[in-house]
mmCIF file of C-alpha atoms in Angstrom:
data_model
loop_
_atom_site.group_PDB
_atom_site.id
_atom_site.type_symbol
_atom_site.label_atom_id
_atom_site.label_comp_id
_atom_site.label_asym_id
_atom_site.label_seq_id
_atom_site.Cartn_x
_atom_site.Cartn_y
_atom_site.Cartn_z
ATOM 1 C CA MET A 15 33.340 -9.501 -3.560
ATOM 2 C CA SER A 16 33.979 -5.818 -3.366
ATOM 3 C CA GLU A 17 31.285 -3.645 -4.869
ATOM 4 C CA SER A 18 33.996 -1.188 -5.856
ATOM 5 C CA ASN A 19 35.115 -3.745 -8.429
ATOM 6 C CA VAL A 20 31.690 -3.813 -10.022
ATOM 7 C CA ARG A 21 30.317 -1.303 -12.488
ATOM 8 C CA LEU A 22 26.730 -0.901 -13.503
ATOM 9 C CA VAL A 23 25.641 -1.634 -17.042
ATOM 10 C CA SER A 24 22.401 -1.966 -18.987
ATOM 11 C CA GLY A 25 19.292 -0.017 -18.263
ATOM 12 C CA GLY A 26 21.380 3.151 -18.208
ATOM 13 C CA ALA A 27 21.395 3.233 -14.439
ATOM 14 C CA GLN A 28 24.363 4.423 -12.457
ATOM 15 C CA PRO A 29 24.434 4.931 -8.718
ATOM 16 C CA GLY A 30 22.428 8.020 -8.017
ATOM 17 C CA LEU A 31 20.839 8.348 -11.420
ATOM 18 C CA ASP A 32 17.284 7.462 -12.215
ATOM 19 C CA ALA A 33 17.315 4.824 -14.979
ATOM 20 C CA GLY A 34 14.230 6.244 -16.645
ATOM 21 C CA THR A 35 14.599 9.991 -16.352
ATOM 22 C CA GLY A 36 18.174 10.739 -15.334
ATOM 23 C CA ARG A 37 16.983 12.468 -12.148
ATOM 24 C CA GLY A 38 18.595 11.559 -8.879
ATOM 25 C CA TRP A 39 16.217 9.330 -6.944
ATOM 26 C CA PRO A 40 18.715 8.766 -4.114
ATOM 27 C CA ARG A 41 18.435 12.453 -3.149
ATOM 28 C CA ARG A 42 14.631 12.228 -3.197
ATOM 29 C CA LEU A 43 14.829 9.073 -1.097
ATOM 30 C CA TYR A 44 17.142 10.867 1.348
ATOM 31 C CA GLU A 45 14.599 13.710 1.609
ATOM 32 C CA VAL A 46 11.820 11.221 2.361
ATOM 33 C CA LEU A 47 13.917 9.725 5.155
ATOM 34 C CA LYS A 48 14.621 13.191 6.574
ATOM 35 C CA ARG A 49 10.918 14.140 6.515
ATOM 36 C CA SER A 50 10.171 10.847 8.273
ATOM 37 C CA GLY A 51 12.444 11.814 11.144
ATOM 38 C CA VAL A 52 15.171 9.273 10.474
ATOM 39 C CA SER A 53 18.259 10.281 12.445
ATOM 40 C CA GLN A 54 20.186 7.001 12.354
ATOM 41 C CA ALA A 55 21.224 4.957 9.336
ATOM 42 C CA SER A 56 23.183 1.742 9.245
ATOM 43 C CA TYR A 57 24.526 0.103 6.129
ATOM 44 C CA VAL A 58 26.849 -2.380 4.532
ATOM 45 C CA PRO A 59 28.651 -0.668 1.622
ATOM 46 C CA ASP A 60 26.764 -1.329 -1.601
ATOM 47 C CA ALA A 61 26.996 0.174 -5.098
ATOM 48 C CA GLY A 62 23.196 0.361 -5.380
ATOM 49 C CA HIS A 63 22.956 2.490 -2.236
ATOM 50 C CA ALA A 64 26.210 4.412 -2.818
ATOM 51 C CA GLU A 65 24.766 7.893 -3.356
ATOM 52 C CA LEU A 66 22.169 7.527 -0.603
ATOM 53 C CA ILE A 67 24.887 6.355 1.790
ATOM 54 C CA THR A 68 27.010 9.412 0.910
ATOM 55 C CA LEU A 69 24.079 11.751 1.567
ATOM 56 C CA LEU A 70 23.378 10.105 4.925
ATOM 57 C CA VAL A 71 27.034 10.057 5.993
ATOM 58 C CA ASP A 72 27.486 13.722 5.029
ATOM 59 C CA ASP A 73 24.437 14.842 7.039
ATOM 60 C CA PRO A 74 25.577 16.065 10.492
ATOM 61 C CA GLU A 75 22.080 15.409 11.867
ATOM 62 C CA ILE A 76 22.259 11.705 10.988
ATOM 63 C CA THR A 77 24.342 9.109 12.757
ATOM 64 C CA ALA A 78 25.508 6.751 10.018
ATOM 65 C CA THR A 79 27.019 3.432 11.037
ATOM 66 C CA VAL A 80 28.846 1.101 8.698
ATOM 67 C CA LEU A 81 28.120 -2.526 9.608
ATOM 68 C CA THR A 82 30.334 -5.584 9.557
ATOM 69 C CA THR A 83 27.273 -7.755 8.931
ATOM 70 C CA GLU A 84 23.683 -6.898 8.116
ATOM 71 C CA GLU A 85 21.974 -8.258 11.230
ATOM 72 C CA GLU A 86 23.792 -5.645 13.310
ATOM 73 C CA GLY A 87 21.639 -3.063 11.557
ATOM 74 C CA LEU A 88 18.457 -4.633 12.923
ATOM 75 C CA ALA A 89 19.863 -4.487 16.458
ATOM 76 C CA ILE A 90 20.910 -0.850 15.947
ATOM 77 C CA SER A 91 17.421 -0.079 14.665
ATOM 78 C CA ALA A 92 15.839 -1.614 17.786
ATOM 79 C CA GLY A 93 18.269 0.289 20.003
ATOM 80 C CA ALA A 94 17.513 3.537 18.198
ATOM 81 C CA TRP A 95 13.796 3.079 18.805
ATOM 82 C CA LEU A 96 14.388 2.278 22.477
ATOM 83 C CA GLY A 97 16.371 5.526 22.664
ATOM 84 C CA GLY A 98 13.605 7.537 21.005
ATOM 85 C CA LYS A 99 15.250 7.744 17.562
ATOM 86 C CA ARG A 100 14.154 6.621 14.109
ATOM 87 C CA SER A 101 16.418 4.626 11.846
ATOM 88 C CA VAL A 102 16.796 2.969 8.479
ATOM 89 C CA VAL A 103 18.880 -0.093 7.531
ATOM 90 C CA LEU A 104 20.408 -0.339 4.043
ATOM 91 C CA MET A 105 21.612 -3.624 2.636
ATOM 92 C CA GLN A 106 21.855 -5.797 -0.454
ATOM 93 C CA SER A 107 19.602 -8.841 -0.940
ATOM 94 C CA SER A 108 22.494 -11.192 -0.219
ATOM 95 C CA GLY A 109 22.607 -9.724 3.296
ATOM 96 C CA VAL A 110 18.999 -10.630 4.060
ATOM 97 C CA GLY A 111 20.135 -14.206 4.617
ATOM 98 C CA ASN A 112 22.325 -12.955 7.466
ATOM 99 C CA CYS A 113 19.308 -11.367 9.178
ATOM 100 C CA ILE A 114 16.877 -14.266 9.470
ATOM 101 C CA ASN A 115 17.138 -14.856 13.222
ATOM 102 C CA THR A 116 17.464 -11.164 14.080
ATOM 103 C CA ALA A 117 14.402 -10.286 11.996
ATOM 104 C CA SER A 118 12.346 -12.410 14.362
ATOM 105 C CA LEU A 119 13.546 -10.192 17.233
ATOM 106 C CA SER A 120 12.128 -7.146 15.498
ATOM 107 C CA ALA A 121 8.805 -8.871 14.843
ATOM 108 C CA ILE A 122 8.385 -10.452 18.280
ATOM 109 C CA GLY A 123 9.621 -7.334 20.089
ATOM 110 C CA ARG A 124 7.444 -5.108 17.839
ATOM 111 C CA PHE A 125 10.414 -2.871 17.147
ATOM 112 C CA PRO A 126 9.866 -0.560 14.176
ATOM 113 C CA LEU A 127 12.072 -1.655 11.300
ATOM 114 C CA LEU A 128 12.606 0.107 7.975
ATOM 115 C CA MET A 129 14.898 -1.717 5.558
ATOM 116 C CA LEU A 130 15.886 -0.650 2.047
ATOM 117 C CA VAL A 131 17.222 -3.671 0.173
ATOM 118 C CA THR A 132 18.939 -3.455 -3.215
ATOM 119 C CA MET A 133 18.327 -6.611 -5.191
ATOM 120 C CA ARG A 134 20.994 -8.744 -6.853
ATOM 121 C CA GLY A 135 20.602 -12.043 -8.639
ATOM 122 C CA GLU A 136 17.935 -10.964 -11.062
ATOM 123 C CA TRP A 137 18.124 -8.488 -13.995
ATOM 124 C CA GLY A 138 21.372 -9.022 -15.924
ATOM 125 C CA GLU A 139 23.146 -10.717 -13.022
ATOM 126 C CA PHE A 140 26.596 -12.094 -13.851
ATOM 127 C CA ASN A 141 27.355 -13.627 -10.455
ATOM 128 C CA PRO A 142 25.655 -17.001 -9.833
ATOM 129 C CA TRP A 143 26.242 -16.693 -6.069
ATOM 130 C CA GLN A 144 23.706 -13.854 -5.959
ATOM 131 C CA VAL A 145 20.855 -15.857 -7.504
ATOM 132 C CA PRO A 146 19.731 -18.217 -4.680
ATOM 133 C CA MET A 147 19.363 -15.478 -2.055
ATOM 134 C CA SER A 148 17.659 -13.264 -4.618
ATOM 135 C CA ARG A 149 15.021 -15.955 -5.089
ATOM 136 C CA ALA A 150 14.626 -16.324 -1.324
ATOM 137 C CA THR A 151 14.726 -12.666 -0.231
ATOM 138 C CA GLU A 152 11.025 -11.832 -0.304
ATOM 139 C CA ALA A 153 9.935 -15.225 1.049
ATOM 140 C CA THR A 154 12.506 -15.077 3.849
ATOM 141 C CA LEU A 155 11.471 -11.626 4.983
ATOM 142 C CA THR A 156 7.785 -12.503 4.788
ATOM 143 C CA ALA A 157 8.323 -15.699 6.807
ATOM 144 C CA MET A 158 9.962 -13.616 9.550
ATOM 145 C CA GLY A 159 6.988 -11.273 9.761
ATOM 146 C CA VAL A 160 8.446 -8.414 7.710
ATOM 147 C CA LYS A 161 6.085 -6.713 5.240
ATOM 148 C CA VAL A 162 7.734 -6.597 1.829
ATOM 149 C CA MET A 163 7.229 -3.951 -0.855
ATOM 150 C CA ARG A 164 8.994 -4.031 -4.212
ATOM 151 C CA ALA A 165 9.882 -0.982 -6.319
ATOM 152 C CA ASP A 166 10.554 -1.462 -10.016
ATOM 153 C CA ASP A 167 10.839 2.203 -10.999
ATOM 154 C CA PRO A 168 12.056 5.380 -9.247
ATOM 155 C CA GLU A 169 8.649 7.067 -8.997
ATOM 156 C CA MET A 170 7.178 3.985 -7.403
ATOM 157 C CA LEU A 171 10.182 3.811 -5.073
ATOM 158 C CA ILE A 172 9.723 7.295 -3.614
ATOM 159 C CA GLU A 173 6.014 6.809 -2.981
ATOM 160 C CA MET A 174 6.623 3.328 -1.593
ATOM 161 C CA VAL A 175 9.323 4.444 0.840
ATOM 162 C CA GLU A 176 7.070 7.253 2.076
ATOM 163 C CA SER A 177 4.394 4.659 2.790
ATOM 164 C CA ALA A 178 6.861 2.175 4.271
ATOM 165 C CA ALA A 179 8.374 4.821 6.559
ATOM 166 C CA THR A 180 4.937 5.703 7.916
ATOM 167 C CA PHE A 181 4.021 2.048 8.366
ATOM 168 C CA ALA A 182 7.293 1.221 10.116
ATOM 169 C CA LEU A 183 7.978 4.377 12.108
ATOM 170 C CA GLU A 184 4.443 5.465 12.989
ATOM 171 C CA ALA A 185 2.666 2.094 13.275
ATOM 172 C CA ASP A 186 5.665 0.203 14.756
ATOM 173 C CA GLN A 187 5.787 -2.374 11.960
ATOM 174 C CA GLN A 188 8.652 -4.159 10.204
ATOM 175 C CA VAL A 189 8.940 -3.236 6.529
ATOM 176 C CA ALA A 190 11.448 -3.939 3.783
ATOM 177 C CA VAL A 191 11.398 -2.133 0.441
ATOM 178 C CA LEU A 192 13.147 -4.095 -2.298
ATOM 179 C CA LEU A 193 14.805 -2.002 -5.021
ATOM 180 C CA SER A 194 14.756 -4.123 -8.164
ATOM 181 C CA GLN A 195 17.984 -4.774 -9.990
ATOM 182 C CA ARG A 196 16.320 -3.725 -13.232
ATOM 183 C CA MET A 197 15.740 -0.274 -11.768
ATOM 184 C CA LEU A 198 19.299 -0.103 -10.422
ATOM 185 C CA GLY A 199 20.876 -1.539 -13.561
ATOM 186 C CA GLY A 200 22.684 -4.794 -14.168
ATOM 187 C CA LYS A 201 26.267 -5.184 -13.042
ATOM 188 C CA LYS A 202 29.312 -6.406 -14.890
ATOM 189 C CA TRP A 203 32.913 -6.914 -13.927
#
């Protein structure tokens, strides 16, 4: 399903707009990533990450790579670290299921991993195919040794990503921050 065919409804959230205050949390998130030294970003196109992806792609100091499947982002992240660079991987919760085996590589190899995962299959979801992986996202990541944090509001998100970036990029840990669908806004065809 193409995300371009989906529009956001309920909760007042649109890509790039803070549901609670109208401020642009994606820009603040981008600034956190810049301060953390992230110079590589990989992503699968996603409406929830749309503004952040645009900011990363437009930054000449960041190498942004569009992925054909999410697990490639974990390999790129490991390669970035081996090359002395810091990276972030952006994906939707449905893509976590594609990363199960590769996530073990990051944990066993002790490669730093920072993932930002937009959730589907929860608040106001219209697509039943999104629900099973939504229920399994946190448990799957945890089982593979990835520390999971969950942000339900934009202020919490910024602080959480700052902490997650330090934990992943300074302490060589594997961290995923889940961006709740309630914060992002429900979707409707």
